[in-house]
Tab-separated table of C-alpha atoms in Angstrom:
chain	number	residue	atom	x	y	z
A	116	UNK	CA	0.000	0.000	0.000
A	117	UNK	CA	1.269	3.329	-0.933
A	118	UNK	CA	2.311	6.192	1.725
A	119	UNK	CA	0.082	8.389	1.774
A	120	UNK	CA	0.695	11.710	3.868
A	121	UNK	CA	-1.857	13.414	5.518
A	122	UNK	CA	-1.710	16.597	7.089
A	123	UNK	CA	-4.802	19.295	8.364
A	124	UNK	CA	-4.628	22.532	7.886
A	125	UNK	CA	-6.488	24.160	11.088
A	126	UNK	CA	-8.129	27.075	11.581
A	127	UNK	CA	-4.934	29.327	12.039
A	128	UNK	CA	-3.834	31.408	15.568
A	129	UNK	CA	-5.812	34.280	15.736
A	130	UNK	CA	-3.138	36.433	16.661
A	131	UNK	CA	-1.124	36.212	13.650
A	132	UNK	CA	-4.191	36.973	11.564
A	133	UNK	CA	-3.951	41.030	11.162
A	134	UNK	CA	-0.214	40.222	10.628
A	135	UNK	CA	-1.392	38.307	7.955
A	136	UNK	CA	-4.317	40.163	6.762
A	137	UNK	CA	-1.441	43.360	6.021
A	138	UNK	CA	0.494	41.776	4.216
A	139	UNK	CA	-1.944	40.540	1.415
A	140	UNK	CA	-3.877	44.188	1.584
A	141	UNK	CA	-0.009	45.620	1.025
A	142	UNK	CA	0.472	43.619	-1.468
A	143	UNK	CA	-2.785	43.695	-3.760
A	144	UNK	CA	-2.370	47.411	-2.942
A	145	UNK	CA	0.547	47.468	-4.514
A	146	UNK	CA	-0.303	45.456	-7.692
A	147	UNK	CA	-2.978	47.904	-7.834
A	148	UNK	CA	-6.023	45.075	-7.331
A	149	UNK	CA	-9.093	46.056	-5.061
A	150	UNK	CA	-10.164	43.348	-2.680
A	151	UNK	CA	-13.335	43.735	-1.406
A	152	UNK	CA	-14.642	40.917	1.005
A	153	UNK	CA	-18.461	40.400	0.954
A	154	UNK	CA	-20.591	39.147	3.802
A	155	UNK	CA	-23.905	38.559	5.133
A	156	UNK	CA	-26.801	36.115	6.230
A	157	UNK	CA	-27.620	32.829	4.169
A	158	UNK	CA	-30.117	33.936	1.134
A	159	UNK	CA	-29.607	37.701	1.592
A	160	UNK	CA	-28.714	37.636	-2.306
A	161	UNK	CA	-24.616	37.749	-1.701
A	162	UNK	CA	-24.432	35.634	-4.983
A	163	UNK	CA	-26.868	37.399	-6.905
A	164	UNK	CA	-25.512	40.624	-6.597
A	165	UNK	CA	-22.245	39.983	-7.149
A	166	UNK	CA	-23.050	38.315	-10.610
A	167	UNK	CA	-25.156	41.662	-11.289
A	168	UNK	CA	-21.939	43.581	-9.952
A	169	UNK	CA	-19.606	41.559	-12.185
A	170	UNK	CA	-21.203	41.851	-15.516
A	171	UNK	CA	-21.945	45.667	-14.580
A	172	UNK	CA	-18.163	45.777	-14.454
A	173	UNK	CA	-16.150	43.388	-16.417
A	174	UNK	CA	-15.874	45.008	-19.619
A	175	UNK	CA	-14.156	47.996	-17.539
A	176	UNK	CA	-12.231	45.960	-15.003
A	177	UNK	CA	-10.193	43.040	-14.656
A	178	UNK	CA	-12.078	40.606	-12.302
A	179	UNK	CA	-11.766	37.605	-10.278
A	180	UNK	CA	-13.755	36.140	-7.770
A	181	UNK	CA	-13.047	33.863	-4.855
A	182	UNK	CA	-16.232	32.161	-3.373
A	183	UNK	CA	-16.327	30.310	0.184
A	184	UNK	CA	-18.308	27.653	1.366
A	185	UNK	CA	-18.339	24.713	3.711
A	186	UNK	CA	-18.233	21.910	0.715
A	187	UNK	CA	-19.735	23.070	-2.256
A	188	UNK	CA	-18.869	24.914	-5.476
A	189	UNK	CA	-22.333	26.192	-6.615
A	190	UNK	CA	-21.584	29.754	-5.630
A	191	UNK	CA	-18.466	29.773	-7.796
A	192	UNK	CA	-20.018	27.843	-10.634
A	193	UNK	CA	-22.793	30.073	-10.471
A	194	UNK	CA	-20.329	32.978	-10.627
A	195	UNK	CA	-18.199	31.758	-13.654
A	196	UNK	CA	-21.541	30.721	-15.881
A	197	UNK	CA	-23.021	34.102	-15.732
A	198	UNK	CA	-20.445	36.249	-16.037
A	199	UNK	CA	-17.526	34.795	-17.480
A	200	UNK	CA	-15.111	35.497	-15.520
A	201	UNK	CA	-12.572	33.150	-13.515
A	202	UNK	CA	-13.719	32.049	-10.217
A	203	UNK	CA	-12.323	30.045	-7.432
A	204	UNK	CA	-14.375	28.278	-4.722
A	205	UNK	CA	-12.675	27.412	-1.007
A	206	UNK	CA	-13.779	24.467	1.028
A	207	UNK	CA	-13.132	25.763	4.350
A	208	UNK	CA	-14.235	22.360	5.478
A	209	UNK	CA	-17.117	23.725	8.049
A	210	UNK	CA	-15.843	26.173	9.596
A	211	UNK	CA	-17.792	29.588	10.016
A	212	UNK	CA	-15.437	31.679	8.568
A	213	UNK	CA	-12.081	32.563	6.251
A	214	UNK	CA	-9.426	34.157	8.066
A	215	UNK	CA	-5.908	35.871	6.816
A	216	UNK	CA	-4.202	32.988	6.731
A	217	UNK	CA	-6.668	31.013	4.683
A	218	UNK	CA	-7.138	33.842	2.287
A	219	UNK	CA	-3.057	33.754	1.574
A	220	UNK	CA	-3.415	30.086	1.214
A	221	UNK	CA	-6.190	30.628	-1.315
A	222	UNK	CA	-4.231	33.400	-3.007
A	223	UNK	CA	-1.363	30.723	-3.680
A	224	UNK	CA	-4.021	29.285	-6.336
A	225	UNK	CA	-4.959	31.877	-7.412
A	226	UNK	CA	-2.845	34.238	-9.885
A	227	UNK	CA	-4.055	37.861	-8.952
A	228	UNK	CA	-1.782	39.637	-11.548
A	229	UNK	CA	-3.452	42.126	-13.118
A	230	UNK	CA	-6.407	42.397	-11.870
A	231	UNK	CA	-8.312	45.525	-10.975
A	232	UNK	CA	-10.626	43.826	-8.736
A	233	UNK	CA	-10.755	40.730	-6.585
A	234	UNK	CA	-13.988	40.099	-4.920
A	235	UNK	CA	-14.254	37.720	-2.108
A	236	UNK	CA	-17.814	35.845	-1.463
A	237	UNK	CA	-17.122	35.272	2.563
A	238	UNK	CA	-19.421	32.304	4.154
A	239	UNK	CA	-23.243	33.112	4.992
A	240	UNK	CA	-22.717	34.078	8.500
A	241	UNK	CA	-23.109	37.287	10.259
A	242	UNK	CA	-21.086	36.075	13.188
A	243	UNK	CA	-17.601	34.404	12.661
A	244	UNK	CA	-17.021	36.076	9.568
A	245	UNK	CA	-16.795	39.525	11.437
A	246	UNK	CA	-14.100	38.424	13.921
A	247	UNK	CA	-11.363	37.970	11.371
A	248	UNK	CA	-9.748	40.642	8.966
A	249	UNK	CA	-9.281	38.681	5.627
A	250	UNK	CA	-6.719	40.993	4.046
A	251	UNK	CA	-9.046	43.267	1.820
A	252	UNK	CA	-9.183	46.860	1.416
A	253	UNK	CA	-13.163	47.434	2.534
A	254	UNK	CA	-15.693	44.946	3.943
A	255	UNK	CA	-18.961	44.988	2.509
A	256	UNK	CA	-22.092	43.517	4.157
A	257	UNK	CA	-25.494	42.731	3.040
A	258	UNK	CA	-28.548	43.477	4.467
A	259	UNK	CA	-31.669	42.252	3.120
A	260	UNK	CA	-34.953	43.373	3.483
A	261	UNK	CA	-37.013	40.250	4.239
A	262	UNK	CA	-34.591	39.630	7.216
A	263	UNK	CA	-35.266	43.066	9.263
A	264	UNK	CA	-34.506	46.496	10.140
A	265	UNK	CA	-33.038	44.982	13.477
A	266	UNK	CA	-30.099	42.959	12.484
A	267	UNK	CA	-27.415	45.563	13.230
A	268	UNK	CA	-28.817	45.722	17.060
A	269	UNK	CA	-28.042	41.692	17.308
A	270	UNK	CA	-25.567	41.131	15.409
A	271	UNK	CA	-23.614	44.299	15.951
A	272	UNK	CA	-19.728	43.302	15.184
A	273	UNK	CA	-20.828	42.474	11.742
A	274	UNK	CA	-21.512	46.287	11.226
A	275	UNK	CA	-19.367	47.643	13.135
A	276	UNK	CA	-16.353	46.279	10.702
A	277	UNK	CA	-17.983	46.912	7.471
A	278	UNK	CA	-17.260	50.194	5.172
A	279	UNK	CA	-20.784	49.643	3.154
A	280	UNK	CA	-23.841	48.020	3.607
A	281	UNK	CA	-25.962	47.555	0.778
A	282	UNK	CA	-29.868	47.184	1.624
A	283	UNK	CA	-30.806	44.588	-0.418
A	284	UNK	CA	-34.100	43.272	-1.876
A	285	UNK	CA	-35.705	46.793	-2.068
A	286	UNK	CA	-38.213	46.063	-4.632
A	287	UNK	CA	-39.876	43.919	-1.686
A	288	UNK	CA	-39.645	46.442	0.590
A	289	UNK	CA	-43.964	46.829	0.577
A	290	UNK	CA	-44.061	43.544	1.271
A	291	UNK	CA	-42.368	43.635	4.975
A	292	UNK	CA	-41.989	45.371	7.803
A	293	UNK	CA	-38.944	47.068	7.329
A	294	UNK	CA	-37.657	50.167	8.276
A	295	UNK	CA	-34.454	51.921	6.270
A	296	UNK	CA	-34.211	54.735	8.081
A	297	UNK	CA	-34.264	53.065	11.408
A	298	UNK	CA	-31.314	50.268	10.032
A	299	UNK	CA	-29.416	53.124	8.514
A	300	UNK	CA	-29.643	54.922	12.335
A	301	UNK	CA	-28.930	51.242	14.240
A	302	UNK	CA	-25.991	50.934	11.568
A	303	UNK	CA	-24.335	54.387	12.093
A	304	UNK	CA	-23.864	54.331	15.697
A	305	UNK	CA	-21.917	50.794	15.440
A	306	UNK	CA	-19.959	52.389	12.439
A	307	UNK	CA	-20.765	56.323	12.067
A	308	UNK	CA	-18.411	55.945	8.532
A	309	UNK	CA	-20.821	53.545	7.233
A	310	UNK	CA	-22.184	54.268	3.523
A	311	UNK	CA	-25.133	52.745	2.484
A	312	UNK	CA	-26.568	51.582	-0.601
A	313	UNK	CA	-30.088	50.560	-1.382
A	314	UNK	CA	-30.458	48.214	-4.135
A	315	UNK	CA	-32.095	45.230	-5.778
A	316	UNK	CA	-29.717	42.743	-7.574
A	317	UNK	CA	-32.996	41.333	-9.115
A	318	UNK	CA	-34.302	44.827	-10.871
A	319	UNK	CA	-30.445	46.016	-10.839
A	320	UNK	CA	-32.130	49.468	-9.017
A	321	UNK	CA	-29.014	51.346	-7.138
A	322	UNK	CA	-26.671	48.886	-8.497
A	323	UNK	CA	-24.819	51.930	-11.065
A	324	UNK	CA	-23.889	53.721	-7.567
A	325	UNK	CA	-22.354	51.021	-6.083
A	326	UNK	CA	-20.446	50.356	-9.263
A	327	UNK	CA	-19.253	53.899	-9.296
A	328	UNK	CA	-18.244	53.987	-5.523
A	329	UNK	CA	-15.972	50.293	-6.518
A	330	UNK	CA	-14.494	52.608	-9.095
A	331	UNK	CA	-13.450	55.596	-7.110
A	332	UNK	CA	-11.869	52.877	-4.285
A	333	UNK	CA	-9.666	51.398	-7.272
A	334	UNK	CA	-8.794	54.954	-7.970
A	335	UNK	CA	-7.872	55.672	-4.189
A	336	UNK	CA	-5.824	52.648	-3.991
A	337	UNK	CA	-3.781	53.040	-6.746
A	338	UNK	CA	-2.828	57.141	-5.707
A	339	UNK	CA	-1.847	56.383	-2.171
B	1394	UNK	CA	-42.864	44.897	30.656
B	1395	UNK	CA	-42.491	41.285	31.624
B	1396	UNK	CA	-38.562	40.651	33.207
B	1397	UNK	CA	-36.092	39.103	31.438
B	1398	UNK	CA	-33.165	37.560	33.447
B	1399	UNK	CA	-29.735	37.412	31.924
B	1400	UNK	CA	-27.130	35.334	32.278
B	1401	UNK	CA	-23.399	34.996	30.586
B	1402	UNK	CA	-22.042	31.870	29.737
B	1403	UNK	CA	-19.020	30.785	27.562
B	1404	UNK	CA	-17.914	28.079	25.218
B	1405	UNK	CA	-17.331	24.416	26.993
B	1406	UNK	CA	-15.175	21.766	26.023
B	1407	UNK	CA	-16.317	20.204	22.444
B	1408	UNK	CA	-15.415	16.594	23.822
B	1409	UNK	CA	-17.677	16.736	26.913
B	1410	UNK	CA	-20.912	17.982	25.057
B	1411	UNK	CA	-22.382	14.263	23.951
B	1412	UNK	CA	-22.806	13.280	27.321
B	1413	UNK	CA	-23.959	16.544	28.960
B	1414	UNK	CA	-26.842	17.015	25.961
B	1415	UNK	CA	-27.073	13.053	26.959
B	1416	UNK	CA	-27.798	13.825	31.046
B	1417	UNK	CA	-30.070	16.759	29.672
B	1418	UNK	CA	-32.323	15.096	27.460
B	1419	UNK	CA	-32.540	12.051	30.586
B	1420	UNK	CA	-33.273	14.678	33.336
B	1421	UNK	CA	-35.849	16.844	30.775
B	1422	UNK	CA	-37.584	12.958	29.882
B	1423	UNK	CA	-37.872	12.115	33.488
B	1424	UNK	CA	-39.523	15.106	34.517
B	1425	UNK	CA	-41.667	15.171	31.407
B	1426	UNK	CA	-40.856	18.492	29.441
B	1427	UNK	CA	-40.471	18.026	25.848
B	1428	UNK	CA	-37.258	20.360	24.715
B	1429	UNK	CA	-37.123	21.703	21.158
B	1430	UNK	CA	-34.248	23.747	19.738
B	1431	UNK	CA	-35.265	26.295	16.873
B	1432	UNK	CA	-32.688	27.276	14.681
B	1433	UNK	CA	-31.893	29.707	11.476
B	1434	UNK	CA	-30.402	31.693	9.220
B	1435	UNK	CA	-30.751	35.240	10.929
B	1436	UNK	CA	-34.280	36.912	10.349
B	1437	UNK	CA	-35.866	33.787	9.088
B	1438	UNK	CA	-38.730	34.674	11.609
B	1439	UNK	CA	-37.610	32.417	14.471
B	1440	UNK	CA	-38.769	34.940	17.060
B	1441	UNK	CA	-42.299	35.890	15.352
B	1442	UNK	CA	-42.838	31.888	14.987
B	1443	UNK	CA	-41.940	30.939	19.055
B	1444	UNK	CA	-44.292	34.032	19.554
B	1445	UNK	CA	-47.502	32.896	17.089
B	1446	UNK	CA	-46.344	28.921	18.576
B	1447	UNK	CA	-46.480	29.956	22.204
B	1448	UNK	CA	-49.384	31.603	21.999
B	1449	UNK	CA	-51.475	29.043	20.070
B	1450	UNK	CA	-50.581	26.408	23.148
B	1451	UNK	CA	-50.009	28.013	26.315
B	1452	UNK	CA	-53.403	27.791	27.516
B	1453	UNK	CA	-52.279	23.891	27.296
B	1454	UNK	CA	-49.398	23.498	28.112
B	1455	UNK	CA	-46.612	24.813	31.043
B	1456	UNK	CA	-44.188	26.840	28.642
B	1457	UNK	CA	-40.553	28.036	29.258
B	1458	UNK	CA	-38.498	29.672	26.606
B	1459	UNK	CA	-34.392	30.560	26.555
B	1460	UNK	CA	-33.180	32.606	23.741
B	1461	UNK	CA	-29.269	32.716	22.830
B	1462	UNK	CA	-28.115	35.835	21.509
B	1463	UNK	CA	-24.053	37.621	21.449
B	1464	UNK	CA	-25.059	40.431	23.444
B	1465	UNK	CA	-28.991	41.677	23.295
B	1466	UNK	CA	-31.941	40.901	25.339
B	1467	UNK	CA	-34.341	41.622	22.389
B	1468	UNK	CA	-35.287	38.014	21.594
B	1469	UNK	CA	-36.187	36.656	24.842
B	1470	UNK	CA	-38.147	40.071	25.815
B	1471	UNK	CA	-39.827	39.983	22.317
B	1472	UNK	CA	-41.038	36.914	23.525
B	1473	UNK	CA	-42.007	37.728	27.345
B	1474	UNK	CA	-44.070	40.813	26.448
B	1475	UNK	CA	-45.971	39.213	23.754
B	1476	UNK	CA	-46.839	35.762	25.563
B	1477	UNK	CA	-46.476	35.982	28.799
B	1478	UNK	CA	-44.729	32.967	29.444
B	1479	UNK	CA	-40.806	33.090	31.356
B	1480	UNK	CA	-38.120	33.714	28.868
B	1481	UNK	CA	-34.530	33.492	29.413
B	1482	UNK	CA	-31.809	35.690	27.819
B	1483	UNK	CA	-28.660	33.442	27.495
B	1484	UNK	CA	-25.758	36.049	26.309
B	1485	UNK	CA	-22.889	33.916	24.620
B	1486	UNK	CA	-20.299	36.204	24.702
B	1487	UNK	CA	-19.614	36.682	20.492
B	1488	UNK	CA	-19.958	33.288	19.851
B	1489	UNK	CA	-22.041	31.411	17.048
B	1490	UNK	CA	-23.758	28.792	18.909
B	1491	UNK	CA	-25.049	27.249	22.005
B	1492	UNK	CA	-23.475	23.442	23.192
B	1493	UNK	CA	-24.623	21.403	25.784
B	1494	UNK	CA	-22.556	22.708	28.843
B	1495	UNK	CA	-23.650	25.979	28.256
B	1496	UNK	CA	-27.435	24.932	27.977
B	1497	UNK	CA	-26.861	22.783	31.310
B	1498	UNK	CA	-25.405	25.862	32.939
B	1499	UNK	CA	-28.251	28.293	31.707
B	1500	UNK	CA	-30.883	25.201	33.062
B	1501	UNK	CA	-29.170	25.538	36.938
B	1502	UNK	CA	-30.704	29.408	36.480
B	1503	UNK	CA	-34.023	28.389	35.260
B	1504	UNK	CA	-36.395	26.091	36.641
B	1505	UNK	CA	-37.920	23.912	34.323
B	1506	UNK	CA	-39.762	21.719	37.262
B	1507	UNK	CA	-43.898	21.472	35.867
B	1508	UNK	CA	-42.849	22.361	32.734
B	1509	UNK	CA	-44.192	20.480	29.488
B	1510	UNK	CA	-42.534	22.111	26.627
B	1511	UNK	CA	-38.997	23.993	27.264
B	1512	UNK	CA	-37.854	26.139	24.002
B	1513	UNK	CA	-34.686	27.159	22.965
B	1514	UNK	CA	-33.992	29.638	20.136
B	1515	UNK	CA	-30.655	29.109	19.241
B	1516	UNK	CA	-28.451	31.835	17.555
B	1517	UNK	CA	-29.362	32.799	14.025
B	1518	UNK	CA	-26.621	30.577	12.137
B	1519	UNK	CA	-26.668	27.495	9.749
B	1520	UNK	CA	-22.835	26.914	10.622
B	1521	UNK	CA	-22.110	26.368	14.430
B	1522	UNK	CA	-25.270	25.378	16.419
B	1523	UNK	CA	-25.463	22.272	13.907
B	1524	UNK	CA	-22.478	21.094	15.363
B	1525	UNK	CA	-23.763	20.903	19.051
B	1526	UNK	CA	-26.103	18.807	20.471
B	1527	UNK	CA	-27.954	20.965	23.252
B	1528	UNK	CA	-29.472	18.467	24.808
B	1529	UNK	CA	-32.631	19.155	22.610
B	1530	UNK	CA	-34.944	16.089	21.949
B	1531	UNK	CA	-35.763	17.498	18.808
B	1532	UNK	CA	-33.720	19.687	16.239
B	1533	UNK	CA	-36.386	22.438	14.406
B	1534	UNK	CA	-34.747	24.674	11.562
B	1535	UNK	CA	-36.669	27.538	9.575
B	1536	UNK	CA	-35.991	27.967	6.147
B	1537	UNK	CA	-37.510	31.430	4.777
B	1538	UNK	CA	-38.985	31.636	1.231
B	1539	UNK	CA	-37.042	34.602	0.740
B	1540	UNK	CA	-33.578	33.056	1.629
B	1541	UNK	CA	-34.010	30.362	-1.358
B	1542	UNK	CA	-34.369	26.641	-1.922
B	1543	UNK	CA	-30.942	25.802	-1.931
B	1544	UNK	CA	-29.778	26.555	1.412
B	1545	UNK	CA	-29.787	22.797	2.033
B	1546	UNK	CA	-27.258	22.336	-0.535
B	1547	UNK	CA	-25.192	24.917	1.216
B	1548	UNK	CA	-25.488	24.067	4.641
B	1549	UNK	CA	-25.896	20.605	4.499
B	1550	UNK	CA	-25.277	19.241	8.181
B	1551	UNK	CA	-27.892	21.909	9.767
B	1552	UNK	CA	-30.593	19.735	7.547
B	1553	UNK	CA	-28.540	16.662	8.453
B	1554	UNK	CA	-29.192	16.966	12.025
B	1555	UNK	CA	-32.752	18.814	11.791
B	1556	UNK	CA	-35.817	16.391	12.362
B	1557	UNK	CA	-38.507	19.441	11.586
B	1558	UNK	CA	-38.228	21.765	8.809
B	1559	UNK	CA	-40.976	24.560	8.877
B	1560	UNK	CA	-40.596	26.635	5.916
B	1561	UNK	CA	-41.707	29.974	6.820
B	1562	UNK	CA	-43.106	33.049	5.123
B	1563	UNK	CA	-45.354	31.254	2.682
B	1564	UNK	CA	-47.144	33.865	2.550
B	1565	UNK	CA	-44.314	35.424	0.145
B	1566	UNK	CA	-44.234	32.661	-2.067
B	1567	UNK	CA	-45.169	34.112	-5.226
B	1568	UNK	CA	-42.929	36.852	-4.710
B	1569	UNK	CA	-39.271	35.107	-4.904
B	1570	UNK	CA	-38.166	32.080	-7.033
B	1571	UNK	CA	-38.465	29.263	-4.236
B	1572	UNK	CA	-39.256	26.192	-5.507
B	1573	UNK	CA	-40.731	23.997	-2.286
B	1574	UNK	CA	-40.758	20.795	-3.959
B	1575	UNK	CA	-37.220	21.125	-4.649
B	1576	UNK	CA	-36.497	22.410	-1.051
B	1577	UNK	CA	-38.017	19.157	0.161
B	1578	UNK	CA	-35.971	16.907	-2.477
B	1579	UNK	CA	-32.794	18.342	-0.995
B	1580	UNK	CA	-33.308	18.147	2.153
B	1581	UNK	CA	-34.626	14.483	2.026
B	1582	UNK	CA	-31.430	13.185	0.540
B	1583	UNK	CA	-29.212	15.019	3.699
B	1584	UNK	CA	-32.409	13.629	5.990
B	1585	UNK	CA	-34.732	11.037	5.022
B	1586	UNK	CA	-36.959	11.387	8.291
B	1587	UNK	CA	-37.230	15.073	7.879
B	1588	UNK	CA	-40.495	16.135	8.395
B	1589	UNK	CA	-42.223	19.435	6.797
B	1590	UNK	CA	-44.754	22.214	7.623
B	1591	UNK	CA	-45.045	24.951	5.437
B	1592	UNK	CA	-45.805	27.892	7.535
B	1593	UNK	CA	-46.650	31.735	7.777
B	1594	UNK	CA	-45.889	32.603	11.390
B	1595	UNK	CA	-47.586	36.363	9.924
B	1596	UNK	CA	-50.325	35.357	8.669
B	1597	UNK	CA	-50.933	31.918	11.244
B	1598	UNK	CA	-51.003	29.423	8.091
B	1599	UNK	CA	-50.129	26.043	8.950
B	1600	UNK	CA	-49.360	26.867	12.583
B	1601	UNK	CA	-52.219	24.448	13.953
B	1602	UNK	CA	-50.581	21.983	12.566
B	1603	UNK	CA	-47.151	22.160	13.906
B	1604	UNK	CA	-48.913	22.631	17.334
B	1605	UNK	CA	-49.792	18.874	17.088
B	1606	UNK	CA	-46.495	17.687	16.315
B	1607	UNK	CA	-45.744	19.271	19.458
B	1608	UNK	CA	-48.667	17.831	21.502
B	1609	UNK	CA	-47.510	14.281	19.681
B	1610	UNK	CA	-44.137	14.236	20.633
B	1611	UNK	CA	-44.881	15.747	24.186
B	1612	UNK	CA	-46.930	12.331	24.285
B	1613	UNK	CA	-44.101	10.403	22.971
B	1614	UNK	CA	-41.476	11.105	25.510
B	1615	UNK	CA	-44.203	10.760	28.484
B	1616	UNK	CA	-44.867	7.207	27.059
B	1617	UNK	CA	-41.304	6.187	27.039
């Protein structure tokens, strides 16, 4: 019987994870690639949006797209088949989150040169995947509409750490109780930076702004 | 305002939690109190199901409730005011689930004695609290229309261990692309016991009849 060599790759020691985390933003920075990390709840439309992003974006930009999940690949499929462009999906073998280290691990797979942006679909969680700094330049969460105007209040850590939040689902907005003014208010005293954006991947309503605003953030990386 | 009593607890040894959720599920049988733990993506409509549940069968039954959450007493005083009933705000300290220990410890603060049906709304995750056994004699998970059919595809051991799915918000149905046939399909091949109730906790549809599930398995664990 052949050898056969296992090892596991565990969760890595949270301390050396904003070590980590610098290094990759320094170095995308310095290639001149974006890296936004996207999170949110399960079925708050991550994947749809960022498909809606994408093809809003690829004829201007140079695009890839990393996509975790506990075992499957339909994200990333999902990603590739609509818009072309090259995607790679991590197994983070059921765990709630990716971290620095896993990201650089990832990123040894994954040839970044030359792109303009590098999006990263983080796991549908709007706990674990707060705690760790991946290594990109903004966080970005989603909030949808059918889930409530109260999220930031219980899951505040989530907003806290992200730059954006884009309210999501807005074209459903008669249809439940949900309050934007009162999540932009819950929002801005975790994070009083925050920017929102209120859109509907499904209509593509407020998607051009968001476009524009990934745009000027290339532009601000690339003249630091 | 009905009082809510909080308590912190932190994260126990992973080892140790099959035979605490073991001694919990004994003690719970002995003293005849069925124990269900709900759980979810966040804003599935856990909180406005316990609610419409509680109040459909507490003129029958002795009801306790403990709701998990990182740092907010919403939850569990969502539920007090609007029912009546003793809830119990279990803060976790940041992290994504509830195990056995941590249940065990939040049961020396609450007596369950002359209860029949203790409730536990886990936190709003389909990562960690499907690793844990609570001590729960049945596993519930809510799967909102909104959030899509394929969540079972992408969280896979949440269905695994789930022995009731009630698929909520119904009453949105023809507003998303959520294919219930499908849901069912995919969550059958993860669990082939899973059993289904299609439910509006809004509007009350289908509540009746997950209100005798209850009252059966109440029955079942009495007649062990």
């Amino acid at each position: 019987m052949s050898e056969v060599k296992v090892i596991q790759i565990n969760e890595s020691v949270f301390a050396q994870n904003d070590r980590a985390a610098e290094l990759i933003r320094k170095k995308l920075t310095e290639q001149g690639t974006l890296f936004l990390n996207f999170m949110s709840s399960p079925g708050s439309g991550k994947t749809t949006t960022l498909v809606a992003l994408i093809n809003r974006l690829k004829d201007t930009l140079n695009i890839g797209e990393m996509d975790v999940d506990i075992e499957t690949s339909l994200d990333a499929q999902h990603v590739a088949d609509r818009t072309g462009i090259q995607s790679l999906q991590i197994h983070n073998g059921g765990l709630c989150h990716i971290d620095a280290d896993m990201t650089a691990r990832a990123l040894l797979e994954y040839d970044t040169t030359g792109l303009d942006l590098l999006i990263l679909e983080n796991i549908g969680n709007l706990v674990c995947p707060a705690e760790f700094d991946t290594g990109a330049h903004k966080n970005i969460t989603i909030l949808s509409v059918p889930e409530g105007d109260d999220k930031p209040l219980k899951y505040p850590l989530m907003y806290t750490v992200s730059d954006v939040v884009l309210i999501n689902k807005i074209d459903a907005m008669d249809y439940f109780d949900f309050d934007l003014e009162k999540a932009k208010e819950r929002i801005l005293v975790l994070n009083p930076k925050a920017v929102f954006f209120p859109i509907s991947a499904k209509t593509g309503e407020g998607l051009d702004a968001v476009c524009a605003w990934i745009l000027d953030e290339l532009n601000t990386i690339r003249n630091r």
